[in-house]
Amino acid sequence: IVNDFIFRFNKGVVYNFQTRVDRNILVWYTDGSHWINMKPVLETLVDRGHQVTVLIPSSSMYMNTNEPARFHYEPFNASFSLETIEKFLEEFLQFSIYEIDYMNYWEIYIRFINIAKTNLQYNIQYLDGVVKSEVIMKKLKEGNYDLLLADPINPGSDLVADILGIPLVFSLRFSIANNWERHCGQMPAPPSFVPGAMKNMMPYINYCACELMSKADIWLIRTYWDFEFPRPFLPNFKYVGGIHCRPAKLLPEDLEEFVQSSGDDGIVIFTLGSMINNITKEKANMIASGLAQIPQKVLWRYKGEKPEALSANIRIYDWIPQNDLLGHPKTRAFITHGGTNGIYEAIYHGVPMVGIPMFGDQPDNMIHMKEKGTAVILNLNFITAEDLRDAVNTVINDKSYKENAMRLSSIHHDRPMSALEEAVFWIEFTLRNKGAKHLRVQAHELTWYQYHSLDVLGFVLTMVLLIIFIFIKTCSFCLHRCCVRKGKAKRKAE
Amino acid sequence: IVNDFIFRFNKGVVYNFQTRVDRNILVWYTDGSHWINMKPVLETLVDRGHQVTVLIPSSSMYMNTNEPARFHYEPFNASFSLETIEKFLEEFLQFSIYEIDYMNYWEIYIRFINIAKTNLQYNIQYLDGVVKSEVIMKKLKEGNYDLLLADPINPGSDLVADILGIPLVFSLRFSIANNWERHCGQMPAPPSFVPGAMKNMMPYINYCACELMSKADIWLIRTYWDFEFPRPFLPNFKYVGGIHCRPAKLLPEDLEEFVQSSGDDGIVIFTLGSMINNITKEKANMIASGLAQIPQKVLWRYKGEKPEALSANIRIYDWIPQNDLLGHPKTRAFITHGGTNGIYEAIYHGVPMVGIPMFGDQPDNMIHMKEKGTAVILNLNFITAEDLRDAVNTVINDKSYKENAMRLSSIHHDRPMSALEEAVFWIEFTLRNKGAKHLRVQAHELTWYQYHSLDVLGFVLTMVLLIIFIFIKTCSFCLHRCCVRKGKAKRKAE
């Protein structure tokens, strides 16, 4: 595969622009599902001979320097412990999943502001661990990096790229109300037909220091037209949704046996994502009771306390090979919290979904899938066992859900190159060309009133008013002279 | 190459969506450089097993049914002779090249309107030859075509695609003031930073029957970011500039010998394009005299009367293998009329240009190249032999021109797939998916005031005014009541 990749990249080239020189790539720290998504890109960059160095804070939940990885780690100190972060996350989840549905707007607003403030504080402390550490900054400067790759959800990468004077490639799913893309990236978004993700989550918690962010050479957006509603975009925005997706591998023997035991009814896969290890016992019982009523076998990824009565068609696992299961021919439906990674695996394999969105972009993601006709949405706080049973039955028995899932899958696969290849192509493009300035719209150099041509409009309007004014004045002057003369003539005649 | 192509298209595919079924493609008639540009796409479609049928009018200058081509022709009658069209073209060129520079705005306006009118008449007569011919329409309906591929410069393809009920793919360089792209394709183009090509050519001669044009599934735009200034675009707009470009082949022996005789000075290639076979004798002499003063050998493609004194460094040819010459290592500069095809060959091979633009998009094209630092522009009507000499010397001796040409060439080659491959990919994508509806923005369904959210704005404004009105009325009512009471109280007290 690597050889074919290189061959393709060099094919049809007249000059040797694309002769690959192994480069030195710096990667900004990130965490959670963002890190899961970043990893396949880094693995491929290493496959292609680049040296990849990843900044990693002392308090990280997902990044793990002990993991036998093929890239270097550059650890830095965060001035708070992993426990502090985990506690904050726990509180955030408690608020997002349970409390929010029983609060009024004002309470939500206050709570949201507080969470945003704390989040910003942690982000600044992380950033201080890098830019205020002389040791780290010295190391980074001496590292002779050729490019900085960053998910902007953890702020500061733009600042460091600017200090080091190296090109910057962003990889992001979206920002709240698409603020960064629109204001810092200059992506046009007429609100009449381009919905801003999570627009209802005002006030914006995104900081909007566009001066540095706008210097990003390439914006790798982690969606594609299988998920996204069509919208205007710019030459340096590349839609690479599904970076981490891959064909299903064979299942472990015991799992395959359970899957095969489902017969023609097939299986349902159920997970609420890597963040949620626990739900209330009451909810777990309700779910178990609902899933007991469907003919499919259910594979449930769940680390919390097991429900009291578990029907024979349900098995609970600490961990499941989610992608391999979604790609299994017996899979009929996917019950998901609606994270982008899981949704893309379902799109890749053409599996209809029942969404139980919880926080962040999850509700927004599931609305996309519902609109595309491949998902039903439920609210964990208000559903009964029967609602869950009915939803699963609907997406399995109403053939339109499967058909739409297959159509999205078709769109996902039917592109000039895979998402991962395209992401790596544009990172290497930025390396080869030391940036991508020729893809940067002139709009970055305009003020808001210049962008909307208000300066031109103002000038034209002033001119028109001036001409009308001069015209009226001239007329009145002439009329006056005329009248005066006539008056004089009259008086003379008298 | 074909095998690799197929292999690449099918690579990484999980389901067999992309199993290639040979399809039936109808191609709208076109002429001149547009036909030159369309042909490599059709050749590749035939290579890939599709059946390609091209509509061809009885009066065509470039399309030739006798040519040993690998696609079918479907001839139709145009109700005028080839001579009529050639005479019209002759008049148009006379006006565009010589007369226009000596006319005032009003004269240009009148002449332009007349030419546009005549052009529209011919276009309608061509179109009548297709849609008003029962024989042709019956044949087209019975042809069971899967897709219509058209350069919209010859109008009517949208109508016929609609009648046949088949997907439509456009291939175009641009429309005047980008009217079609903006109004029919809904491509956003803020005038503050997106220049409209040939905006000065008001009044627009493009007909703007957007209802049918807007149904086009894919718009293949025949430029790329090597030529274009970065701008917003849409998911169904694909930039495939340089479709016809290919590596240089070896030159015929006599030509190679002349080229080699140039030594270190190298050669200059000079052509005014396939449309211009003749210039005035005076101009030819001036050009010959200018080119006699440069150290390079000159290969001049010219069918007109030869200049009186021809310096030994200049050779005149009826035809030259332009692409092979531009790709020759001895080539130092390209003197061109600035047609898109020639410019793209120069970009492909990294050759600096001296532009002598004449009509249509040529002045606009050359401005792009000048702005990118790879060309000098001259006006045939006002230059002297010395101006031409100096211009050629400048682009050869000032190293920045060559450097910029090589930078554009680098951008041109450094993309995920070649322009031709990408064009063919999206045509086949439309075939496989029976259209590309998922790439069509919702903006098509909005009126202009909805697009700019003026309906929402109007509603909000009305509400605000209403609230203010009610507030004022309430206040005045209260005040009134207050005053009246006080008055009564006063009177009582009295």
Short mmCIF file of C-alpha atoms in Angstrom, two decimals, chain A residues 325 385 489:
data_model
loop_
_atom_site.label_atom_id
_atom_site.label_comp_id
_atom_site.label_asym_id
_atom_site.label_seq_id
_atom_site.Cartn_x
_atom_site.Cartn_y
_atom_site.Cartn_z
CA LEU A 325 -18.56 -5.52 14.27
CA ALA A 385 -37.97 0.51 27.34
CA ALA A 489 -38.44 93.19 -15.24
#
